[in-house]
Amino acid sequence: MNKRILENLTRQHKALHVLKHIQEEEFSYLREFKPQSVGALEFSIQELMRQLMVERKCVRRMIGEVVPGATRLTQLTEYFGEEWAQVEDLLSKIDALEQTCAKQAEKSYALALALFDQSSGYVDFFKQKLTPTKQSYGPRGVFAKTKPAPAMLRGAL
C-alpha cells in the first residue's frame, strides 16, 4: 500500500508540473491576445484539474484502508518507516507547486478581467461615436431630414 501511495503522490507532483507549464503558456497567450489559444488551453487545464481530484480521492481512500478513520498522511508515519522522508519531500514539493499554480491562476484571471474591461470600454466608445445623435441616414445613404415634432406636441399653435 505504501508503494501505491508514493506512486499516487508522484503522479500528483508531475501533474502539477504540467499544470504550471500550461498556465504559463495560457498567460503568454493572454498577453499576446490570442483568445482561441487560451480557450483550447483552458480545456486542458480543466481536464488536468479533474484528474488531480481523482488522484486526491484515491489517495484518501488508500489512507482510510491502511488506518480506518484516518484522513491525513501524517497519521501514517509509522507505516512508512524509512520511506516517510520521501513522502514528506513529495508533499512539500506538491504544496509549493500548488501555491505557484494558484498565484499564476490569479495573475491570468486579473489579466483576463483587465482585457475584458478594456474590450468592453472600446465597444462602448465605438458605439457612442457611431450612433447618430439627432440625424440619421435615410434610405439613399444620405442624412435624412428630421421632421419637426407636430405643433400640438410642442405646445405651439
CSV table of N, CA and C in Angstrom, one decimal:
chain,number,residue,atom,x,y,z
A,1,MET,N,0.8,-1.2,0.0
A,1,MET,CA,0.0,0.0,0.0
A,1,MET,C,0.9,1.3,0.0
A,2,ASN,N,2.0,1.2,0.7
A,2,ASN,CA,2.9,2.4,0.8
A,2,ASN,C,3.4,2.7,-0.6
A,3,LYS,N,3.7,1.7,-1.4
A,3,LYS,CA,4.2,2.0,-2.8
A,3,LYS,C,3.1,2.6,-3.6
A,4,ARG,N,1.9,2.2,-3.5
A,4,ARG,CA,0.8,2.8,-4.3
A,4,ARG,C,0.6,4.3,-3.9
A,5,ILE,N,0.7,4.5,-2.6
A,5,ILE,CA,0.5,5.9,-2.1
A,5,ILE,C,1.7,6.8,-2.7
A,6,LEU,N,2.9,6.3,-2.6
A,6,LEU,CA,4.0,7.0,-3.2
A,6,LEU,C,3.8,7.3,-4.7
A,7,GLU,N,3.4,6.3,-5.4
A,7,GLU,CA,3.1,6.4,-6.8
A,7,GLU,C,2.1,7.5,-7.1
A,8,ASN,N,1.0,7.5,-6.3
A,8,ASN,CA,0.0,8.5,-6.4
A,8,ASN,C,0.5,9.9,-6.2
A,9,LEU,N,1.3,10.1,-5.1
A,9,LEU,CA,1.9,11.4,-4.8
A,9,LEU,C,2.8,11.8,-6.0
A,10,THR,N,3.6,10.9,-6.5
A,10,THR,CA,4.5,11.2,-7.6
A,10,THR,C,3.6,11.6,-8.9
A,11,ARG,N,2.5,11.0,-9.1
A,11,ARG,CA,1.7,11.4,-10.3
A,11,ARG,C,1.1,12.8,-10.0
A,12,GLN,N,0.7,13.1,-8.8
A,12,GLN,CA,0.2,14.4,-8.4
A,12,GLN,C,1.3,15.5,-8.7
A,13,HIS,N,2.5,15.2,-8.2
A,13,HIS,CA,3.6,16.1,-8.4
A,13,HIS,C,3.8,16.4,-9.9
A,14,LYS,N,3.9,15.3,-10.7
A,14,LYS,CA,4.1,15.5,-12.1
A,14,LYS,C,3.0,16.3,-12.8
A,15,ALA,N,1.7,16.0,-12.4
A,15,ALA,CA,0.6,16.7,-12.9
A,15,ALA,C,0.6,18.2,-12.6
A,16,LEU,N,1.0,18.5,-11.4
A,16,LEU,CA,1.2,19.9,-11.0
A,16,LEU,C,2.2,20.6,-11.8
A,17,HIS,N,3.3,19.9,-12.2
A,17,HIS,CA,4.3,20.5,-13.0
A,17,HIS,C,3.7,20.8,-14.4
A,18,VAL,N,3.0,19.9,-14.9
A,18,VAL,CA,2.3,20.1,-16.2
A,18,VAL,C,1.4,21.2,-16.1
A,19,LEU,N,0.6,21.3,-15.1
A,19,LEU,CA,-0.4,22.4,-14.9
A,19,LEU,C,0.3,23.7,-14.8
A,20,LYS,N,1.5,23.8,-14.2
A,20,LYS,CA,2.2,25.0,-14.1
A,20,LYS,C,2.7,25.5,-15.5
A,21,HIS,N,3.1,24.6,-16.3
A,21,HIS,CA,3.6,25.0,-17.6
A,21,HIS,C,2.4,25.4,-18.5
A,22,ILE,N,1.3,24.7,-18.4
A,22,ILE,CA,0.1,25.1,-19.2
A,22,ILE,C,-0.4,26.4,-18.8
A,23,GLN,N,-0.4,26.7,-17.5
A,23,GLN,CA,-0.8,28.0,-17.0
A,23,GLN,C,0.1,29.1,-17.5
A,24,GLU,N,1.4,28.9,-17.5
A,24,GLU,CA,2.3,29.9,-18.0
A,24,GLU,C,2.1,30.1,-19.5
A,25,GLU,N,1.8,29.1,-20.2
A,25,GLU,CA,1.5,29.2,-21.7
A,25,GLU,C,0.2,30.0,-21.9
A,26,GLU,N,-0.8,29.7,-21.0
A,26,GLU,CA,-2.0,30.4,-21.1
A,26,GLU,C,-1.8,31.9,-20.9
A,27,PHE,N,-1.0,32.2,-19.9
A,27,PHE,CA,-0.7,33.6,-19.6
A,27,PHE,C,0.0,34.3,-20.7
A,28,SER,N,0.9,33.6,-21.4
A,28,SER,CA,1.6,34.2,-22.5
A,28,SER,C,0.6,34.5,-23.7
A,29,TYR,N,-0.4,33.6,-23.9
A,29,TYR,CA,-1.4,33.8,-24.9
A,29,TYR,C,-2.3,34.9,-24.5
A,30,LEU,N,-2.6,35.1,-23.3
A,30,LEU,CA,-3.4,36.2,-22.8
A,30,LEU,C,-2.7,37.5,-23.1
A,31,ARG,N,-1.4,37.6,-22.8
A,31,ARG,CA,-0.6,38.8,-23.1
A,31,ARG,C,-0.6,39.1,-24.6
A,32,GLU,N,-0.5,38.1,-25.4
A,32,GLU,CA,-0.5,38.3,-26.9
A,32,GLU,C,-1.9,38.4,-27.5
A,33,PHE,N,-2.9,38.4,-26.6
A,33,PHE,CA,-4.3,38.5,-27.0
A,33,PHE,C,-4.7,37.5,-28.1
A,34,LYS,N,-4.5,36.2,-27.8
A,34,LYS,CA,-4.9,35.1,-28.7
A,34,LYS,C,-6.0,34.3,-28.0
A,35,PRO,N,-7.2,34.7,-28.1
A,35,PRO,CA,-8.3,34.1,-27.3
A,35,PRO,C,-8.6,32.6,-27.7
A,36,GLN,N,-8.4,32.3,-29.0
A,36,GLN,CA,-8.6,30.9,-29.4
A,36,GLN,C,-7.6,30.0,-28.7
A,37,SER,N,-6.4,30.4,-28.6
A,37,SER,CA,-5.4,29.5,-28.0
A,37,SER,C,-5.6,29.4,-26.5
A,38,VAL,N,-6.1,30.5,-25.9
A,38,VAL,CA,-6.4,30.5,-24.5
A,38,VAL,C,-7.6,29.5,-24.2
A,39,GLY,N,-8.6,29.5,-25.1
A,39,GLY,CA,-9.7,28.6,-24.9
A,39,GLY,C,-9.3,27.2,-25.0
A,40,ALA,N,-8.5,26.9,-26.0
A,40,ALA,CA,-8.0,25.5,-26.1
A,40,ALA,C,-7.3,25.0,-24.9
A,41,LEU,N,-6.4,25.9,-24.3
A,41,LEU,CA,-5.6,25.5,-23.1
A,41,LEU,C,-6.5,25.4,-21.9
A,42,GLU,N,-7.6,26.2,-21.9
A,42,GLU,CA,-8.5,26.1,-20.7
A,42,GLU,C,-9.1,24.7,-20.6
A,43,PHE,N,-9.4,24.1,-21.7
A,43,PHE,CA,-10.0,22.7,-21.6
A,43,PHE,C,-9.0,21.8,-21.1
A,44,SER,N,-7.7,21.9,-21.5
A,44,SER,CA,-6.6,21.1,-20.9
A,44,SER,C,-6.5,21.3,-19.4
A,45,ILE,N,-6.5,22.5,-19.0
A,45,ILE,CA,-6.4,22.8,-17.6
A,45,ILE,C,-7.5,22.2,-16.8
A,46,GLN,N,-8.8,22.3,-17.3
A,46,GLN,CA,-9.9,21.7,-16.6
A,46,GLN,C,-9.8,20.2,-16.5
A,47,GLU,N,-9.4,19.6,-17.6
A,47,GLU,CA,-9.2,18.1,-17.5
A,47,GLU,C,-8.1,17.7,-16.6
A,48,LEU,N,-7.0,18.4,-16.5
A,48,LEU,CA,-5.9,18.1,-15.6
A,48,LEU,C,-6.4,18.3,-14.2
A,49,MET,N,-7.1,19.3,-13.9
A,49,MET,CA,-7.7,19.5,-12.6
A,49,MET,C,-8.6,18.4,-12.2
A,50,ARG,N,-9.4,17.9,-13.1
A,50,ARG,CA,-10.3,16.8,-12.8
A,50,ARG,C,-9.5,15.6,-12.5
A,51,GLN,N,-8.4,15.3,-13.2
A,51,GLN,CA,-7.6,14.2,-12.9
A,51,GLN,C,-6.9,14.3,-11.6
A,52,LEU,N,-6.4,15.5,-11.2
A,52,LEU,CA,-5.8,15.7,-9.9
A,52,LEU,C,-6.8,15.4,-8.8
A,53,MET,N,-8.0,15.8,-9.0
A,53,MET,CA,-9.0,15.5,-7.9
A,53,MET,C,-9.3,14.0,-7.8
A,54,VAL,N,-9.3,13.3,-8.9
A,54,VAL,CA,-9.4,11.8,-8.9
A,54,VAL,C,-8.3,11.2,-8.1
A,55,GLU,N,-7.0,11.7,-8.3
A,55,GLU,CA,-5.9,11.2,-7.6
A,55,GLU,C,-6.0,11.5,-6.1
A,56,ARG,N,-6.5,12.7,-5.8
A,56,ARG,CA,-6.6,13.0,-4.4
A,56,ARG,C,-7.6,12.1,-3.7
A,57,LYS,N,-8.7,11.9,-4.3
A,57,LYS,CA,-9.7,11.0,-3.7
A,57,LYS,C,-9.2,9.6,-3.6
A,58,CYS,N,-8.4,9.1,-4.5
A,58,CYS,CA,-7.8,7.8,-4.5
A,58,CYS,C,-6.9,7.7,-3.3
A,59,VAL,N,-6.0,8.7,-3.1
A,59,VAL,CA,-5.1,8.6,-2.0
A,59,VAL,C,-5.8,8.6,-0.7
A,60,ARG,N,-6.9,9.4,-0.6
A,60,ARG,CA,-7.6,9.4,0.7
A,60,ARG,C,-8.3,8.1,1.0
A,61,ARG,N,-8.7,7.5,-0.1
A,61,ARG,CA,-9.3,6.1,0.1
A,61,ARG,C,-8.3,5.1,0.6
A,62,MET,N,-7.0,5.2,0.0
A,62,MET,CA,-6.0,4.3,0.4
A,62,MET,C,-5.5,4.6,1.8
A,63,ILE,N,-5.5,5.8,2.3
A,63,ILE,CA,-5.2,6.2,3.6
A,63,ILE,C,-6.2,5.5,4.6
A,64,GLY,N,-7.5,5.6,4.2
A,64,GLY,CA,-8.5,5.0,5.0
A,64,GLY,C,-8.4,3.5,5.1
A,65,GLU,N,-7.9,2.9,4.1
A,65,GLU,CA,-7.7,1.4,4.1
A,65,GLU,C,-6.6,1.0,5.0
A,66,VAL,N,-5.5,1.8,5.1
A,66,VAL,CA,-4.4,1.5,5.9
A,66,VAL,C,-4.8,1.6,7.4
A,67,VAL,N,-5.4,2.8,7.7
A,67,VAL,CA,-5.8,3.1,9.1
A,67,VAL,C,-7.3,3.5,9.0
A,68,PRO,N,-8.2,2.7,9.4
A,68,PRO,CA,-9.6,3.1,9.3
A,68,PRO,C,-9.9,4.4,10.1
A,69,GLY,N,-10.5,5.3,9.4
A,69,GLY,CA,-10.8,6.6,10.1
A,69,GLY,C,-9.8,7.7,9.8
A,70,ALA,N,-8.6,7.3,9.3
A,70,ALA,CA,-7.5,8.3,9.1
A,70,ALA,C,-7.9,9.1,7.8
A,71,THR,N,-7.5,10.3,7.9
A,71,THR,CA,-7.8,11.2,6.7
A,71,THR,C,-6.6,11.9,6.2
A,72,ARG,N,-5.5,11.9,6.9
A,72,ARG,CA,-4.3,12.6,6.5
A,72,ARG,C,-3.1,11.7,6.5
A,73,LEU,N,-2.1,11.9,5.6
A,73,LEU,CA,-0.9,11.1,5.5
A,73,LEU,C,-0.1,11.2,6.8
A,74,THR,N,-0.1,12.3,7.5
A,74,THR,CA,0.7,12.4,8.7
A,74,THR,C,0.2,11.4,9.8
A,75,GLN,N,-0.9,10.8,9.6
A,75,GLN,CA,-1.4,9.8,10.6
A,75,GLN,C,-0.8,8.4,10.2
A,76,LEU,N,0.0,8.3,9.1
A,76,LEU,CA,0.5,7.1,8.7
A,76,LEU,C,2.1,7.0,8.8
A,77,THR,N,2.6,7.9,9.6
A,77,THR,CA,4.1,8.0,9.7
A,77,THR,C,4.8,6.7,10.0
A,78,GLU,N,4.2,5.9,11.0
A,78,GLU,CA,4.8,4.7,11.4
A,78,GLU,C,4.7,3.6,10.4
A,79,TYR,N,3.7,3.7,9.5
A,79,TYR,CA,3.5,2.7,8.5
A,79,TYR,C,4.5,2.8,7.3
A,80,PHE,N,5.1,4.0,7.1
A,80,PHE,CA,6.0,4.3,6.0
A,80,PHE,C,7.4,4.0,6.4
A,81,GLY,N,7.8,4.1,7.7
A,81,GLY,CA,9.1,3.9,8.1
A,81,GLY,C,10.1,4.8,7.5
A,82,GLU,N,11.1,4.2,6.8
A,82,GLU,CA,12.2,5.0,6.2
A,82,GLU,C,11.7,5.8,5.0
A,83,GLU,N,10.6,5.3,4.4
A,83,GLU,CA,10.0,6.0,3.2
A,83,GLU,C,9.3,7.3,3.5
A,84,TRP,N,9.1,7.6,4.9
A,84,TRP,CA,8.4,8.8,5.3
A,84,TRP,C,9.1,10.0,4.8
A,85,ALA,N,10.5,10.0,4.8
A,85,ALA,CA,11.2,11.2,4.3
A,85,ALA,C,10.8,11.5,2.8
A,86,GLN,N,10.7,10.5,2.0
A,86,GLN,CA,10.3,10.6,0.6
A,86,GLN,C,8.9,11.2,0.5
A,87,VAL,N,8.0,10.7,1.4
A,87,VAL,CA,6.6,11.2,1.4
A,87,VAL,C,6.6,12.7,1.8
A,88,GLU,N,7.3,13.1,2.8
A,88,GLU,CA,7.4,14.5,3.2
A,88,GLU,C,8.0,15.4,2.1
A,89,ASP,N,9.0,14.9,1.4
A,89,ASP,CA,9.6,15.6,0.4
A,89,ASP,C,8.6,15.9,-0.8
A,90,LEU,N,7.9,14.8,-1.1
A,90,LEU,CA,6.8,14.9,-2.2
A,90,LEU,C,5.7,15.9,-1.8
A,91,LEU,N,5.3,15.8,-0.5
A,91,LEU,CA,4.2,16.7,0.0
A,91,LEU,C,4.7,18.1,0.0
A,92,SER,N,5.9,18.4,0.4
A,92,SER,CA,6.4,19.8,0.3
A,92,SER,C,6.5,20.3,-1.1
A,93,LYS,N,6.9,19.5,-2.0
A,93,LYS,CA,7.0,19.9,-3.4
A,93,LYS,C,5.6,20.1,-4.0
A,94,ILE,N,4.7,19.2,-3.7
A,94,ILE,CA,3.3,19.4,-4.1
A,94,ILE,C,2.7,20.7,-3.6
A,95,ASP,N,2.9,21.0,-2.3
A,95,ASP,CA,2.4,22.2,-1.7
A,95,ASP,C,3.0,23.4,-2.4
A,96,ALA,N,4.3,23.4,-2.7
A,96,ALA,CA,5.0,24.6,-3.3
A,96,ALA,C,4.4,24.8,-4.7
A,97,LEU,N,4.2,23.7,-5.5
A,97,LEU,CA,3.7,23.8,-6.8
A,97,LEU,C,2.2,24.3,-6.8
A,98,GLU,N,1.4,23.8,-5.8
A,98,GLU,CA,0.1,24.3,-5.7
A,98,GLU,C,0.0,25.8,-5.5
A,99,GLN,N,0.9,26.3,-4.6
A,99,GLN,CA,1.0,27.7,-4.4
A,99,GLN,C,1.4,28.5,-5.6
A,100,THR,N,2.3,28.0,-6.4
A,100,THR,CA,2.8,28.6,-7.6
A,100,THR,C,1.6,28.6,-8.6
A,101,CYS,N,0.9,27.5,-8.7
A,101,CYS,CA,-0.2,27.4,-9.7
A,101,CYS,C,-1.3,28.4,-9.3
A,102,ALA,N,-1.6,28.5,-8.0
A,102,ALA,CA,-2.6,29.4,-7.5
A,102,ALA,C,-2.3,30.8,-7.9
A,103,LYS,N,-1.0,31.2,-7.7
A,103,LYS,CA,-0.6,32.6,-8.0
A,103,LYS,C,-0.7,32.8,-9.5
A,104,GLN,N,-0.3,31.9,-10.3
A,104,GLN,CA,-0.4,32.0,-11.7
A,104,GLN,C,-1.8,32.1,-12.2
A,105,ALA,N,-2.7,31.4,-11.6
A,105,ALA,CA,-4.1,31.4,-12.0
A,105,ALA,C,-4.7,32.8,-11.6
A,106,GLU,N,-4.2,33.4,-10.5
A,106,GLU,CA,-4.7,34.7,-10.1
A,106,GLU,C,-4.2,35.8,-11.1
A,107,LYS,N,-2.9,35.6,-11.5
A,107,LYS,CA,-2.4,36.6,-12.5
A,107,LYS,C,-3.2,36.5,-13.8
A,108,SER,N,-3.4,35.3,-14.3
A,108,SER,CA,-4.2,35.1,-15.5
A,108,SER,C,-5.6,35.6,-15.4
A,109,TYR,N,-6.2,35.4,-14.2
A,109,TYR,CA,-7.6,35.9,-14.0
A,109,TYR,C,-7.6,37.5,-14.1
A,110,ALA,N,-6.6,38.1,-13.4
A,110,ALA,CA,-6.6,39.5,-13.4
A,110,ALA,C,-6.3,40.1,-14.8
A,111,LEU,N,-5.5,39.5,-15.5
A,111,LEU,CA,-5.2,39.9,-16.9
A,111,LEU,C,-6.4,39.7,-17.8
A,112,ALA,N,-7.1,38.6,-17.7
A,112,ALA,CA,-8.3,38.3,-18.5
A,112,ALA,C,-9.4,39.3,-18.2
A,113,LEU,N,-9.5,39.6,-16.9
A,113,LEU,CA,-10.5,40.6,-16.5
A,113,LEU,C,-10.2,42.0,-17.0
A,114,ALA,N,-8.9,42.4,-17.0
A,114,ALA,CA,-8.5,43.7,-17.5
A,114,ALA,C,-8.7,43.7,-19.0
A,115,LEU,N,-8.4,42.7,-19.7
A,115,LEU,CA,-8.7,42.7,-21.1
A,115,LEU,C,-10.2,42.7,-21.5
A,116,PHE,N,-11.0,42.1,-20.6
A,116,PHE,CA,-12.4,42.2,-20.8
A,116,PHE,C,-12.9,43.6,-20.6
A,117,ASP,N,-12.4,44.2,-19.5
A,117,ASP,CA,-12.8,45.6,-19.3
A,117,ASP,C,-12.4,46.5,-20.4
A,118,GLN,N,-11.2,46.3,-20.9
A,118,GLN,CA,-10.7,47.2,-22.0
A,118,GLN,C,-11.5,47.0,-23.2
A,119,SER,N,-11.8,45.7,-23.6
A,119,SER,CA,-12.6,45.4,-24.8
A,119,SER,C,-14.0,46.0,-24.6
A,120,SER,N,-14.6,45.9,-23.4
A,120,SER,CA,-15.9,46.5,-23.2
A,120,SER,C,-15.9,48.0,-23.4
A,121,GLY,N,-14.8,48.6,-22.9
A,121,GLY,CA,-14.7,50.0,-23.0
A,121,GLY,C,-14.5,50.5,-24.4
A,122,TYR,N,-13.8,49.7,-25.2
A,122,TYR,CA,-13.7,50.0,-26.7
A,122,TYR,C,-15.0,49.9,-27.4
A,123,VAL,N,-15.7,48.9,-27.1
A,123,VAL,CA,-17.1,48.7,-27.7
A,123,VAL,C,-18.0,49.8,-27.3
A,124,ASP,N,-18.0,50.2,-26.1
A,124,ASP,CA,-18.9,51.3,-25.6
A,124,ASP,C,-18.4,52.6,-26.3
A,125,PHE,N,-17.1,52.8,-26.4
A,125,PHE,CA,-16.6,54.1,-27.1
A,125,PHE,C,-17.1,54.1,-28.5
A,126,PHE,N,-16.8,53.0,-29.3
A,126,PHE,CA,-17.2,53.0,-30.7
A,126,PHE,C,-18.7,53.1,-30.9
A,127,LYS,N,-19.4,52.5,-30.0
A,127,LYS,CA,-20.9,52.5,-30.1
A,127,LYS,C,-21.4,54.0,-29.9
A,128,GLN,N,-20.8,54.6,-28.9
A,128,GLN,CA,-21.1,56.0,-28.7
A,128,GLN,C,-20.8,56.9,-29.9
A,129,LYS,N,-19.6,56.7,-30.4
A,129,LYS,CA,-19.2,57.5,-31.6
A,129,LYS,C,-19.9,57.2,-32.8
A,130,LEU,N,-20.4,56.0,-33.0
A,130,LEU,CA,-21.0,55.6,-34.3
A,130,LEU,C,-22.5,55.8,-34.3
A,131,THR,N,-23.1,56.0,-33.1
A,131,THR,CA,-24.5,56.2,-33.0
A,131,THR,C,-24.8,57.6,-33.3
A,132,PRO,N,-25.7,57.8,-34.3
A,132,PRO,CA,-26.1,59.2,-34.7
A,132,PRO,C,-26.8,59.9,-33.5
A,133,THR,N,-26.5,61.2,-33.3
A,133,THR,CA,-27.1,61.9,-32.2
A,133,THR,C,-28.5,62.4,-32.5
A,134,LYS,N,-28.7,63.1,-33.6
A,134,LYS,CA,-30.0,63.6,-34.0
A,134,LYS,C,-30.4,63.2,-35.4
A,135,GLN,N,-29.4,63.3,-36.2
A,135,GLN,CA,-29.7,62.9,-37.6
A,135,GLN,C,-29.4,61.4,-37.8
A,136,SER,N,-30.2,60.9,-38.8
A,136,SER,CA,-29.9,59.5,-39.1
A,136,SER,C,-29.9,59.4,-40.6
A,137,TYR,N,-29.4,58.3,-41.1
A,137,TYR,CA,-29.3,58.1,-42.5
A,137,TYR,C,-30.6,57.7,-43.1
A,138,GLY,N,-30.9,58.2,-44.3
A,138,GLY,CA,-32.1,57.8,-45.0
A,138,GLY,C,-31.9,56.6,-45.9
A,139,PRO,N,-32.9,56.2,-46.6
A,139,PRO,CA,-32.7,55.0,-47.5
A,139,PRO,C,-31.7,55.2,-48.6
A,140,ARG,N,-31.4,56.4,-49.0
A,140,ARG,CA,-30.4,56.6,-50.0
A,140,ARG,C,-29.0,56.8,-49.5
A,141,GLY,N,-28.7,56.6,-48.3
A,141,GLY,CA,-27.4,56.7,-47.7
A,141,GLY,C,-27.0,58.1,-47.4
A,142,VAL,N,-27.9,59.1,-47.4
A,142,VAL,CA,-27.6,60.5,-47.0
A,142,VAL,C,-28.4,60.8,-45.8
A,143,PHE,N,-28.0,61.8,-45.1
A,143,PHE,CA,-28.7,62.2,-43.9
A,143,PHE,C,-30.2,62.5,-44.2
A,144,ALA,N,-31.0,61.9,-43.5
A,144,ALA,CA,-32.5,62.2,-43.7
A,144,ALA,C,-32.8,63.5,-43.0
A,145,LYS,N,-33.7,64.2,-43.6
A,145,LYS,CA,-34.1,65.5,-42.9
A,145,LYS,C,-35.0,65.1,-41.8
A,146,THR,N,-34.7,65.6,-40.6
A,146,THR,CA,-35.6,65.3,-39.5
A,146,THR,C,-36.8,66.2,-39.5
A,147,LYS,N,-37.9,65.7,-39.3
A,147,LYS,CA,-39.1,66.5,-39.4
A,147,LYS,C,-39.4,67.0,-38.0
A,148,PRO,N,-39.8,68.3,-37.9
A,148,PRO,CA,-40.1,68.8,-36.6
A,148,PRO,C,-41.3,68.1,-36.0
A,149,ALA,N,-41.3,68.1,-34.7
A,149,ALA,CA,-42.4,67.5,-34.0
A,149,ALA,C,-43.7,68.2,-34.3
A,150,PRO,N,-44.8,67.5,-34.3
A,150,PRO,CA,-46.1,68.2,-34.6
A,150,PRO,C,-46.3,69.4,-33.6
A,151,ALA,N,-46.9,70.4,-34.1
A,151,ALA,CA,-47.1,71.7,-33.3
A,151,ALA,C,-47.9,71.4,-32.1
A,152,MET,N,-48.8,70.5,-32.1
A,152,MET,CA,-49.6,70.2,-30.9
A,152,MET,C,-48.7,69.6,-29.8
A,153,LEU,N,-47.7,68.8,-30.2
A,153,LEU,CA,-46.8,68.2,-29.2
A,153,LEU,C,-45.8,69.2,-28.6
A,154,ARG,N,-45.5,70.2,-29.4
A,154,ARG,CA,-44.5,71.2,-29.0
A,154,ARG,C,-45.2,72.2,-28.1
A,155,GLY,N,-46.5,72.2,-28.1
A,155,GLY,CA,-47.2,73.2,-27.2
A,155,GLY,C,-47.4,74.5,-28.0
A,156,ALA,N,-47.2,74.5,-29.3
A,156,ALA,CA,-47.4,75.8,-30.1
A,156,ALA,C,-48.6,75.6,-31.0
A,157,LEU,N,-49.2,76.6,-31.2
A,157,LEU,CA,-50.4,76.6,-32.2
A,157,LEU,C,-50.1,77.4,-33.4
